[in-house]
Short mmCIF file of C-alpha atoms and ligand atoms in Angstrom, two decimals:
data_model
loop_
_atom_site.label_atom_id
_atom_site.label_comp_id
_atom_site.label_asym_id
_atom_site.label_seq_id
_atom_site.Cartn_x
_atom_site.Cartn_y
_atom_site.Cartn_z
CA UNK S 1 2.19 -12.84 -12.46
CA UNK S 2 4.47 -10.06 -13.36
CA UNK S 3 3.33 -6.38 -13.14
CA UNK S 4 3.99 -3.65 -16.02
CA UNK S 5 6.45 -1.88 -14.13
CA UNK S 6 8.28 -5.26 -13.24
CA UNK S 7 8.36 -5.86 -16.91
CA UNK S 8 9.49 -2.69 -18.20
CA UNK S 9 12.09 -1.96 -14.72
CA UNK S 10 14.47 -5.65 -15.35
CA UNK S 11 17.08 -5.06 -12.23
CA UNK S 12 16.60 -2.89 -9.06
CA UNK S 13 19.61 -2.30 -6.61
CA UNK S 14 21.22 -3.40 -4.43
CA UNK S 15 23.38 -4.47 -7.78
CA UNK S 16 26.71 -2.54 -6.61
CA UNK S 17 27.44 -2.73 -2.78
CA UNK S 18 28.84 -6.18 -2.15
CA UNK S 19 28.16 -5.44 1.50
CA UNK S 20 24.59 -4.65 0.30
CA UNK S 21 24.13 -7.92 -2.04
CA UNK S 22 25.12 -10.41 0.42
CA UNK S 23 22.04 -12.33 1.07
CA UNK S 24 22.12 -15.22 3.15
CA UNK S 25 25.03 -13.51 5.24
CA UNK S 26 25.66 -16.22 8.26
CA UNK S 27 26.72 -13.73 11.11
CA UNK S 28 24.63 -10.38 12.01
CA UNK S 29 26.31 -6.96 11.79
CA UNK S 30 27.30 -5.94 15.74
CA UNK S 31 28.11 -2.35 15.34
CA UNK S 32 24.44 -0.62 16.23
CA UNK S 33 22.80 0.98 13.02
CA UNK S 34 20.66 4.37 14.02
CA UNK S 35 17.76 2.73 12.49
CA UNK S 36 16.84 -0.56 11.00
CA UNK S 37 14.09 -0.26 8.02
CA UNK S 38 12.08 -3.62 7.80
CA UNK S 39 10.89 -3.97 4.17
CA UNK S 40 12.19 -2.45 1.25
CA UNK S 41 8.51 -1.25 -0.18
CA UNK S 42 7.82 2.15 -1.17
CA UNK S 43 7.36 3.41 2.46
CA UNK S 44 10.60 1.60 3.84
CA UNK S 45 12.74 2.99 0.97
CA UNK S 46 11.33 6.59 1.33
CA UNK S 47 11.85 6.32 5.37
CA UNK S 48 15.59 5.48 4.70
CA UNK S 49 16.05 7.56 1.92
CA UNK S 50 14.99 10.71 4.29
CA UNK S 51 16.66 9.72 7.51
CA UNK S 52 19.97 8.44 5.87
CA UNK S 53 19.90 12.62 4.31
CA UNK S 54 19.42 13.69 7.69
CA UNK S 55 22.40 11.87 8.50
CA UNK S 56 21.46 8.80 10.16
CA UNK S 57 23.14 5.43 9.67
CA UNK S 58 20.48 3.10 8.04
CA UNK S 59 20.09 -0.48 6.99
CA UNK S 60 17.23 -1.66 5.17
CA UNK S 61 16.41 -5.32 5.99
CA UNK S 62 13.93 -7.23 3.16
CA UNK S 63 12.49 -10.58 3.29
CA UNK S 64 12.52 -10.96 -0.54
CA UNK S 65 14.03 -8.24 -3.17
CA UNK S 66 13.60 -4.41 -3.34
CA UNK S 67 9.73 -3.34 -4.28
CA UNK S 68 8.75 -6.86 -4.92
CA UNK S 69 5.54 -6.13 -2.24
CA UNK S 70 2.70 -4.83 -3.06
CA UNK S 71 4.81 -1.61 -4.57
CA UNK S 72 5.52 -3.38 -7.87
CA UNK S 73 1.58 -4.04 -8.19
CA UNK S 74 0.50 -0.50 -7.50
CA UNK S 75 -0.88 1.67 -10.14
CA UNK S 76 0.99 4.86 -8.88
CA UNK S 77 -1.31 7.71 -8.71
CA UNK S 78 0.40 10.14 -6.31
CA UNK S 79 -2.94 12.05 -5.34
CA UNK S 80 -4.39 13.39 -2.00
CA UNK S 81 -7.87 11.86 -3.88
CA UNK S 82 -8.13 8.82 -1.52
CA UNK S 83 -11.97 7.83 -3.01
CA UNK S 84 -14.72 9.56 -1.10
CA UNK S 85 -12.60 10.71 1.73
CA UNK S 86 -12.83 14.28 3.00
CA UNK S 87 -16.80 14.08 3.58
CA UNK S 88 -16.55 11.25 5.32
CA UNK S 89 -13.62 12.74 7.32
CA UNK S 90 -15.20 15.85 8.50
CA UNK S 91 -18.47 14.07 9.35
CA UNK S 92 -16.65 11.25 11.15
CA UNK S 93 -13.39 13.03 12.60
CA UNK S 94 -14.06 16.43 12.77
CA UNK S 95 -13.45 19.57 10.10
CA UNK S 96 -9.62 19.77 11.78
CA UNK S 97 -8.39 16.50 11.63
CA UNK S 98 -9.54 16.60 7.95
CA UNK S 99 -7.77 19.15 7.11
CA UNK S 100 -4.49 17.94 8.41
CA UNK S 101 -5.02 14.91 6.52
CA UNK S 102 -5.71 16.72 3.22
CA UNK S 103 -2.30 18.86 3.75
CA UNK S 104 -0.42 16.04 4.40
CA UNK S 105 -0.96 14.40 1.12
CA UNK S 106 -0.88 17.37 -0.83
CA UNK S 107 2.35 18.08 0.39
CA UNK S 108 3.54 14.50 0.30
CA UNK S 109 2.66 15.23 -3.71
CA UNK S 110 5.04 18.43 -3.97
CA UNK S 111 7.69 16.52 -1.85
CA UNK S 112 7.58 13.68 -4.63
CA UNK S 113 7.92 16.57 -7.31
CA UNK S 114 11.06 18.14 -5.04
CA UNK S 115 12.78 14.81 -4.62
CA UNK S 116 12.47 13.99 -8.40
CA UNK S 117 13.88 17.21 -9.29
CA UNK S 118 16.59 17.07 -6.50
CA UNK S 119 17.95 13.78 -7.29
CA UNK S 120 16.91 14.35 -11.18
CA UNK S 121 15.22 11.06 -11.23
CA UNK S 122 13.71 9.81 -14.99
CA UNK S 123 10.30 8.09 -13.54
CA UNK S 124 7.95 9.89 -16.14
CA UNK S 125 6.67 12.11 -12.67
CA UNK S 126 3.98 14.20 -14.43
CA UNK S 127 1.17 16.30 -12.54
CA UNK S 128 -1.96 15.54 -13.76
CA UNK S 129 -5.57 15.97 -12.70
CA UNK S 130 -7.32 13.30 -10.82
CA UNK S 131 -10.77 12.58 -10.73
CA UNK S 132 -13.67 10.49 -8.88
CA UNK S 133 -16.37 9.16 -11.05
CA UNK S 134 -20.11 8.03 -10.62
CA UNK S 135 -22.30 6.84 -13.38
CA UNK S 136 -25.29 6.74 -10.93
CA UNK S 137 -26.19 9.77 -9.08
CA UNK S 138 -23.98 12.82 -8.76
CA UNK S 139 -25.02 14.65 -5.19
CA UNK S 140 -22.56 12.29 -3.18
CA UNK S 141 -19.40 13.58 -5.56
CA UNK S 142 -21.15 17.12 -5.27
CA UNK S 143 -20.85 16.98 -1.26
CA UNK S 144 -16.99 15.83 -1.93
CA UNK S 145 -15.95 18.38 -4.17
CA UNK S 146 -17.44 20.73 -1.75
CA UNK S 147 -15.68 19.36 1.50
CA UNK S 148 -12.40 19.02 -0.28
CA UNK S 149 -12.74 22.69 -1.51
CA UNK S 150 -13.37 23.59 2.02
CA UNK S 151 -10.27 21.97 2.88
CA UNK S 152 -8.07 24.01 0.36
CA UNK S 153 -7.70 21.39 -2.11
CA UNK S 154 -8.27 22.33 -6.10
CA UNK S 155 -11.33 20.37 -6.27
CA UNK S 156 -14.32 21.26 -8.93
CA UNK S 157 -17.61 19.17 -9.46
CA UNK S 158 -17.49 18.44 -13.26
CA UNK S 159 -19.83 16.25 -15.85
CA UNK S 160 -16.91 16.45 -18.05
CA UNK S 161 -14.39 14.09 -18.40
CA UNK S 162 -12.30 11.83 -21.44
CA UNK S 163 -13.91 8.54 -20.29
CA UNK S 164 -15.20 6.65 -23.21
CA UNK S 165 -18.62 6.47 -21.46
CA UNK S 166 -20.73 9.29 -20.12
CA UNK S 167 -21.05 10.00 -16.20
CA UNK S 168 -23.37 11.76 -14.00
CA UNK S 169 -20.37 13.51 -11.46
CA UNK S 170 -17.29 13.58 -11.32
CA UNK S 171 -14.82 15.39 -8.80
CA UNK S 172 -11.56 16.94 -10.47
CA UNK S 173 -8.74 17.51 -7.86
CA UNK S 174 -5.87 19.81 -9.81
CA UNK S 175 -2.32 19.30 -9.18
CA UNK S 176 -2.18 15.51 -8.71
CA UNK S 177 0.60 13.23 -10.22
CA UNK S 178 1.65 10.01 -11.43
CA UNK S 179 4.95 8.15 -12.22
CA UNK S 180 6.93 5.20 -13.12
CA UNK S 181 7.17 3.56 -9.31
CA UNK S 182 10.44 1.10 -10.11
CA UNK S 183 11.96 3.51 -12.11
CA UNK S 184 11.61 6.22 -9.08
CA UNK S 185 12.79 3.20 -6.58
CA UNK S 186 15.97 2.22 -8.78
CA UNK S 187 17.35 5.53 -7.98
CA UNK S 188 16.31 6.14 -4.51
CA UNK S 189 17.37 2.38 -3.41
CA UNK S 190 20.84 2.83 -4.85
CA UNK S 191 21.67 5.53 -2.02
CA UNK S 192 21.93 2.85 1.17
CA UNK S 193 22.95 -0.46 2.53
CA UNK S 194 19.98 -2.84 2.03
CA UNK S 195 20.14 -6.57 2.69
CA UNK S 196 17.54 -8.56 0.18
CA UNK S 197 16.24 -12.22 1.17
CA UNK S 198 16.75 -11.44 4.86
CA UNK S 199 12.90 -12.15 6.63
CA UNK S 200 12.80 -10.44 9.98
CA UNK S 201 11.60 -13.06 12.72
CA UNK S 202 11.24 -10.82 15.59
CA UNK S 203 12.62 -7.28 17.08
CA UNK S 204 13.52 -7.59 20.98
CA UNK S 205 14.72 -4.23 22.24
CA UNK S 206 17.48 -2.98 19.74
CA UNK S 207 17.97 -6.81 18.67
CA UNK S 208 16.70 -7.40 15.06
CA UNK S 209 16.42 -11.33 14.70
CA UNK S 210 16.82 -12.64 11.57
CA UNK S 211 17.87 -16.12 9.55
CA UNK S 212 21.15 -14.29 8.84
CA UNK S 213 21.95 -13.33 12.00
CA UNK S 214 21.27 -10.79 14.72
CA UNK S 215 21.47 -7.06 13.95
CA UNK S 216 21.61 -4.21 16.68
CA UNK S 217 19.88 -1.04 15.85
CA UNK S 218 18.84 1.94 18.07
CA UNK S 219 15.22 2.39 16.41
CA UNK S 220 13.40 -0.34 14.17
CA UNK S 221 10.65 1.01 11.36
CA UNK S 222 8.47 -1.98 10.47
CA UNK S 223 7.68 -0.87 7.27
CA UNK S 224 6.29 -4.28 6.35
CA UNK S 225 3.05 -3.41 4.72
CA UNK S 226 1.42 -5.48 7.35
CA UNK S 227 2.94 -4.98 10.78
CA UNK S 228 4.91 -8.52 11.77
CA UNK S 229 4.37 -8.41 15.46
CA UNK S 230 0.90 -9.25 16.72
CA UNK S 231 1.36 -8.40 20.40
CA UNK S 232 1.62 -5.30 21.68
CA UNK S 233 -0.06 -2.92 18.87
CA UNK S 234 -2.86 -5.49 17.62
CA UNK S 235 -2.73 -4.58 14.66
CA UNK S 236 -4.35 -7.72 13.13
CA UNK S 237 -7.64 -6.07 15.31
CA UNK S 238 -7.06 -2.65 13.27
CA UNK S 239 -7.37 -3.31 9.82
CA UNK S 240 -7.87 -5.87 6.97
CA UNK S 241 -6.99 -6.42 3.51
CA UNK S 242 -8.35 -6.39 0.40
CA UNK S 243 -7.40 -7.22 -3.29
CA UNK S 244 -7.75 -5.82 -6.43
CA UNK S 245 -6.72 -6.40 -10.09
CA UNK S 246 -5.22 -4.39 -13.01
CA UNK S 247 -4.74 -4.93 -16.52
CA UNK S 248 -2.38 -3.16 -18.99
CA UNK S 249 -3.62 -2.74 -22.16
CA UNK S 250 -2.52 -1.11 -25.41
CA UNK S 251 -4.49 0.08 -28.40
CA UNK S 252 -6.71 2.11 -26.35
CA UNK S 253 -7.24 6.36 -26.63
CA UNK S 254 -4.73 8.12 -24.69
CA UNK S 255 -6.12 9.54 -21.55
CA UNK S 256 -4.16 12.34 -19.46
CA UNK S 257 -5.83 12.36 -16.13
CA UNK S 258 -6.11 9.46 -13.57
CA UNK S 259 -9.81 8.28 -12.67
CA UNK S 260 -11.14 5.87 -10.05
CA UNK S 261 -14.73 5.06 -10.15
CA UNK S 262 -16.89 5.29 -6.72
CA UNK S 263 -19.47 2.87 -8.11
CA UNK S 264 -19.43 -0.96 -6.79
CA UNK S 265 -18.22 -1.99 -10.61
CA UNK S 266 -16.28 0.94 -11.21
CA UNK S 267 -13.03 1.20 -13.14
CA UNK S 268 -9.81 2.85 -12.29
CA UNK S 269 -7.80 4.38 -15.37
CA UNK S 270 -4.35 5.94 -16.05
CA UNK S 271 -2.17 6.14 -18.85
CA UNK S 272 1.69 4.87 -18.37
CA UNK S 273 3.59 5.72 -21.79
CA UNK S 274 1.99 3.94 -24.30
CA UNK S 275 -0.52 1.72 -21.86
CA UNK S 276 -3.55 2.30 -20.12
CA UNK S 277 -3.85 0.87 -16.99
CA UNK S 278 -7.19 -0.40 -16.15
CA UNK S 279 -8.03 -1.73 -12.76
CA UNK S 280 -11.08 -2.84 -10.78
CA UNK S 281 -13.05 -6.03 -9.21
CA UNK S 282 -12.09 -5.27 -5.77
CA UNK S 283 -12.80 -7.56 -2.62
CA UNK S 284 -11.89 -8.90 0.61
CA UNK S 285 -8.86 -11.41 0.48
CA UNK S 286 -9.92 -14.55 0.75
CA UNK S 287 -13.06 -13.95 -0.74
CA UNK S 288 -12.66 -14.75 -4.13
CA UNK S 289 -14.62 -17.68 -4.50
CA UNK S 290 -14.41 -18.07 -8.29
CA UNK S 291 -12.20 -17.22 -11.29
CA UNK S 292 -13.35 -14.58 -14.01
CA UNK S 293 -11.75 -11.27 -12.24
CA UNK S 294 -9.57 -10.79 -15.14
CA UNK S 295 -11.88 -11.99 -17.92
CA UNK S 296 -14.45 -9.77 -16.60
CA UNK S 297 -12.12 -6.52 -16.67
CA UNK S 298 -10.92 -7.83 -20.38
CA UNK S 299 -14.78 -7.46 -21.44
CA UNK S 300 -15.05 -4.32 -20.25
CA UNK S 301 -12.11 -2.65 -21.98
CA UNK S 302 -12.93 -4.44 -24.83
CA UNK S 303 -16.53 -2.98 -24.87
CA UNK S 304 -14.65 0.81 -24.61
CA UNK S 305 -11.79 -0.03 -26.69
CA UNK S 306 -12.40 -2.98 -29.35
CA UNK S 307 -8.72 -3.16 -30.58
CA UNK S 308 -7.23 -3.13 -27.38
CA UNK S 309 -4.58 -5.94 -26.45
CA UNK S 310 -3.40 -6.89 -22.75
CA UNK S 311 0.02 -6.51 -21.86
CA UNK S 312 0.13 -7.45 -18.65
CA UNK S 313 -2.03 -8.55 -15.59
CA UNK S 314 -1.42 -8.45 -11.76
CA UNK S 315 -3.05 -7.98 -8.75
CA UNK S 316 -2.33 -6.27 -5.31
CA UNK S 317 -3.81 -5.63 -1.89
CA UNK S 318 -3.66 -3.30 0.84
CA UNK S 319 -4.64 -3.04 4.69
CA UNK S 320 -7.61 -0.99 5.17
CA UNK S 321 -8.05 0.80 8.77
CA UNK S 322 -11.21 1.24 10.60
CA UNK S 323 -11.13 4.76 10.59
CA UNK S 324 -9.94 5.51 7.30
CA UNK S 325 -6.57 6.74 8.61
CA UNK S 326 -3.16 5.33 7.99
CA UNK S 327 -1.45 4.00 11.16
CA UNK S 328 1.83 5.76 11.11
CA UNK S 329 4.23 6.49 14.31
CA UNK S 330 5.44 4.62 17.56
CA UNK S 331 4.24 0.67 17.33
CA UNK S 332 2.72 1.00 20.60
CA UNK S 333 3.67 2.43 24.15
CA UNK S 334 5.17 -0.52 25.39
CA UNK S 335 7.71 -0.41 22.43
CA UNK S 336 9.63 3.00 22.44
CA UNK S 337 11.96 2.18 19.70
CA UNK S 338 9.74 0.37 17.49
CA UNK S 339 7.67 2.39 14.88
CA UNK S 340 5.21 1.46 11.80
CA UNK S 341 3.77 2.57 8.88
CA UNK S 342 0.56 0.82 7.57
CA UNK S 343 -3.02 0.89 6.44
CA UNK S 344 -2.71 2.88 3.18
CA UNK S 345 -5.73 1.74 2.07
CA UNK S 346 -4.95 1.22 -1.44
CA UNK S 347 -3.53 5.08 -1.68
CA UNK S 348 0.28 4.35 -0.49
CA UNK S 349 2.14 6.26 -3.12
CA UNK S 350 1.11 9.42 -0.85
CA UNK S 351 0.84 7.80 2.20
CA UNK S 352 4.34 6.22 2.07
CA UNK S 353 5.81 10.03 1.83
CA UNK S 354 3.56 11.06 4.93
CA UNK S 355 4.88 8.02 6.68
CA UNK S 356 8.72 8.61 5.71
CA UNK S 357 8.30 12.70 6.50
CA UNK S 358 6.91 11.95 10.07
CA UNK S 359 9.06 9.05 10.87
CA UNK S 360 12.23 11.09 10.00
CA UNK S 361 10.89 13.52 12.49
CA UNK S 362 10.08 11.16 14.98
CA UNK S 363 13.23 9.54 14.74
CA UNK S 364 15.44 13.17 14.42
CA UNK S 365 13.47 14.56 17.34
CA UNK S 366 11.43 17.38 15.30
CA UNK S 367 7.96 17.85 16.20
CA UNK S 368 5.93 17.11 12.81
CA UNK S 369 2.21 18.63 12.57
CA UNK S 370 0.81 15.06 11.58
CA UNK S 371 1.94 13.15 14.33
CA UNK S 372 -1.05 12.96 16.33
CA UNK S 373 -3.52 12.30 13.32
CA UNK S 374 -1.99 8.93 12.44
CA UNK S 375 -0.58 7.90 15.63
CA UNK S 376 -1.04 4.25 15.86
CA UNK S 377 -2.10 5.04 19.66
CA UNK S 378 -4.98 7.35 18.63
CA UNK S 379 -8.78 5.89 19.64
CA UNK S 380 -9.88 4.55 16.47
CA UNK S 381 -12.65 2.22 17.18
CA UNK S 382 -15.72 4.51 17.57
CA UNK S 383 -15.17 6.23 14.28
CA UNK S 384 -14.94 2.45 12.16
CA UNK S 385 -17.10 0.42 14.82
CA UNK S 386 -19.12 -1.41 12.30
CA UNK S 387 -15.71 -2.30 10.03
CA UNK S 388 -13.92 -3.53 13.88
CA UNK S 389 -17.30 -5.74 14.36
CA UNK S 390 -16.75 -7.26 11.18
CA UNK S 391 -13.01 -8.00 11.67
CA UNK S 392 -13.53 -9.32 14.76
CA UNK S 393 -16.46 -11.52 13.58
CA UNK S 394 -14.39 -12.99 10.69
CA UNK S 395 -11.25 -13.63 13.33
CA UNK S 396 -13.57 -15.13 15.60
CA UNK S 397 -15.37 -17.44 12.80
CA UNK S 398 -11.72 -18.25 10.88
CA UNK S 399 -10.33 -19.12 14.41
CA UNK S 400 -12.91 -21.46 15.22
CA UNK S 401 -13.08 -22.95 11.50
CA UNK S 402 -9.19 -23.21 12.03
CA UNK S 403 -9.63 -25.56 14.84
CA UNK S 404 -11.27 -28.26 12.39
CA UNK S 405 -10.43 -27.63 8.98
CA UNK S 406 -7.12 -27.37 6.98
CA UNK S 407 -5.13 -25.72 5.63
CA UNK S 408 -4.55 -23.21 8.38
CA UNK S 409 -2.95 -19.58 8.46
CA UNK S 410 0.68 -20.25 10.19
CA UNK S 411 -0.15 -16.50 11.39
CA UNK S 412 -2.84 -16.98 13.84
CA UNK S 413 -4.22 -20.24 12.76
CA UNK S 414 -7.56 -19.36 10.54
CA UNK S 415 -8.88 -21.32 8.08
CA UNK S 416 -7.65 -20.57 4.88
CA UNK S 417 -10.20 -20.14 1.80
CA UNK S 418 -9.07 -21.48 -1.91
CA UNK S 419 -8.84 -18.63 -4.37
CA UNK S 420 -9.24 -20.76 -7.80
CA UNK S 421 -8.39 -17.11 -9.64
CA UNK S 422 -5.03 -17.03 -8.24
CA UNK S 423 -4.40 -20.54 -7.23
CA UNK S 424 -3.69 -19.45 -3.84
CA UNK S 425 -4.83 -19.98 -0.19
CA UNK S 426 -5.84 -16.93 1.21
CA UNK S 427 -6.38 -16.05 4.92
CA UNK S 428 -10.07 -13.80 5.38
CA UNK S 429 -9.17 -12.69 8.61
CA UNK S 430 -5.79 -10.79 8.10
CA UNK S 431 -4.57 -11.45 4.48
CA UNK S 432 -1.61 -14.04 4.50
CA UNK S 433 -1.42 -15.47 1.23
CA UNK S 434 0.35 -19.00 -0.24
CA UNK S 435 0.72 -20.54 -3.04
CA UNK S 436 -0.57 -24.16 -4.02
CA UNK S 437 1.98 -26.04 -2.27
CA UNK S 438 1.67 -23.49 0.63
CA UNK S 439 4.82 -21.30 0.33
CA UNK S 440 4.12 -17.65 1.46
CA UNK S 441 3.28 -15.28 -1.00
CA UNK S 442 1.76 -12.29 1.36
CA UNK S 443 2.32 -11.32 4.95
CA UNK S 444 1.39 -11.25 7.81
CA UNK S 445 2.20 -14.61 8.24
CA UNK S 446 5.98 -14.80 7.95
CA UNK S 447 6.46 -18.91 7.03
CA UNK S 448 5.28 -21.30 4.62
CA UNK S 449 2.66 -23.66 5.75
CA UNK S 450 3.60 -26.74 6.94
CA UNK S 451 2.57 -30.26 7.70
CA UNK S 452 -1.06 -29.81 6.01
C1 LIG Y 501 -4.52 -2.77 -6.82
C2 LIG Y 501 -3.69 -1.65 -6.45
C3 LIG Y 501 -3.79 -0.71 -6.86
C4 LIG Y 501 -2.82 0.48 -6.02
N1 LIG Y 501 -2.54 1.55 -6.53
C5 LIG Y 501 -2.20 2.82 -6.10
C6 LIG Y 501 -2.00 4.19 -6.48
O1 LIG Y 501 -2.50 4.27 -7.72
N2 LIG Y 501 -1.71 4.85 -5.94
C7 LIG Y 501 -1.23 4.81 -4.50
O2 LIG Y 501 -1.33 6.00 -3.66
N3 LIG Y 501 -1.34 3.66 -3.75
C8 LIG Y 501 -2.04 2.39 -4.85
N4 LIG Y 501 -1.96 1.30 -3.62
C9 LIG Y 501 -1.40 1.09 -3.01
C10 LIG Y 501 0.23 1.14 -2.44
O3 LIG Y 501 0.14 0.09 -3.92
C11 LIG Y 501 0.63 0.42 -1.52
O4 LIG Y 501 -0.34 1.13 -0.20
C12 LIG Y 501 2.05 0.61 -1.30
O5 LIG Y 501 2.61 -0.21 -2.48
C13 LIG Y 501 2.70 -0.06 -0.07
O6 LIG Y 501 3.65 0.11 0.01
P1 LIG Y 501 4.32 -0.57 1.58
O7 LIG Y 501 6.23 -0.04 1.08
O8 LIG Y 501 3.72 -0.17 2.91
O9 LIG Y 501 4.47 -1.97 1.26
P2 LIG Y 501 5.25 -2.91 0.07
O10 LIG Y 501 5.56 -2.67 -1.39
O11 LIG Y 501 4.39 -4.60 -0.14
O12 LIG Y 501 6.45 -3.28 0.95
C14 LIG Y 501 6.57 -4.35 1.99
C15 LIG Y 501 7.88 -4.88 1.84
O13 LIG Y 501 8.27 -5.31 3.69
C16 LIG Y 501 8.63 -7.12 2.86
N5 LIG Y 501 8.72 -7.78 4.45
C17 LIG Y 501 7.50 -7.90 5.06
N6 LIG Y 501 7.69 -8.84 5.87
C18 LIG Y 501 8.65 -8.48 6.14
C19 LIG Y 501 9.78 -8.88 7.42
N7 LIG Y 501 9.48 -9.98 8.14
N8 LIG Y 501 10.88 -8.84 6.98
C20 LIG Y 501 11.47 -8.21 6.14
N9 LIG Y 501 10.94 -7.55 5.06
C21 LIG Y 501 9.65 -7.84 5.09
C22 LIG Y 501 8.05 -7.08 1.42
O14 LIG Y 501 8.83 -8.50 1.43
C23 LIG Y 501 7.91 -6.07 1.00
O15 LIG Y 501 9.09 -5.96 -0.09
C24 LIG Y 501 -2.82 0.34 -5.07
C25 LIG Y 501 -2.98 -0.97 -4.30
C26 LIG Y 501 -3.42 -2.02 -4.97
C27 LIG Y 501 -4.41 -3.38 -4.40
#
């Protein structure tokens, strides 16, 4: 289903550069690039932009088309407010790391603002406040407001919101932002070489193997949402994927702020031009056992906005790392020229900017204050031991069932679950998805289901 952004933004580059627009080239390029970025989503394109700005020769390889991954299905809130984050981080990772996380994400908002101004991008970028809210008991949010404020964020506790229902409490972050992501990327992607329809199959040293030939690069960045290589790196043991659903609605009262409900049935809201984006119904990928997610959202929306009309509906998924911190940096200690950006936990706008700036610095030999915090080499098992054990359990169950049941996921062989809502086969272990004919929809799998 087409997202509101895709309906609004028909064509994205590459469209003028014949070199970039040559899908299915039979031969690769034998002049090494300084950096090949794999994946043309928000993370890949921002990384390529800043590397090119620093004088590097960059190529982006994209399996489908520009921004056709999760980025076109985002709700595009640019915020350091990532759910109940700061009280949890202070408790689990310590105040020093929580402070770095807050600073990195606040700086990311500013970096978007500077970039939009510098490039004069018409993408409805606007500074707006962000709110977390609860309809239950406000104590947790009071704590969150206190924790975030102690880290220098403009955070306050309030019970006043623009929502069409009363709340027990809310945390307001000032100075956050929103934009139209594809309008933004239309401009950003016009500046460098991109090859669409070029799936990267493997990376061996400086060789990037694709169906269109072998490309050479000094360094490679995997900005593929879910990393494409299992070993080394073991990202399949370090995160799982979760989906949620979004409606774009006309005929609602306008709101100025961006809202995120922390209760189990909480909804996410933001204004985008004339429509209201109304999201919710999150669950682990592979656990959609029945239809009705969109209908439940629409019913809720109609309750609060009786005159609303659906303009678009879509869903998306994101990677959830166990310790709640994205994995950005060197892919593994055994792959010195391969880098990664993943684990954005449904907050990939600021995380993609953090990744782009960090990877630019790393690849240009500049010290970055956030390198250690986001390093994929950090030990994160202790902070997220419960999620780690759950994910290992799910993988073992999926693999064992995959020995006896069909269809199996081509990624690692786990049994796939039928998703009646979206008529797809979804992997509960690692989140790959396929349409009803077995055609690949979402990674980490890199090919369609065969022989089933
Ligand atoms: C419902 C929902 C709402 C969200 N709303 C927000 C929000 O309001 N604010 C926010 O900050 N975040 C939000 N997010 C998260 C955000 O949308 C994502 O984190 C972000 O878009 C991920 O960007 P990406 O570049 O990492 O991945 P993607 O956009 O998925 O890009 C990865 C690209 O890599 C390509 N690729 C994959 N494998 C290969 C390969 N082997 N070879 C070549 N190319 C390959 C894919 O085709 C894809 O184009 C939301 C997420 C969900 C699920």
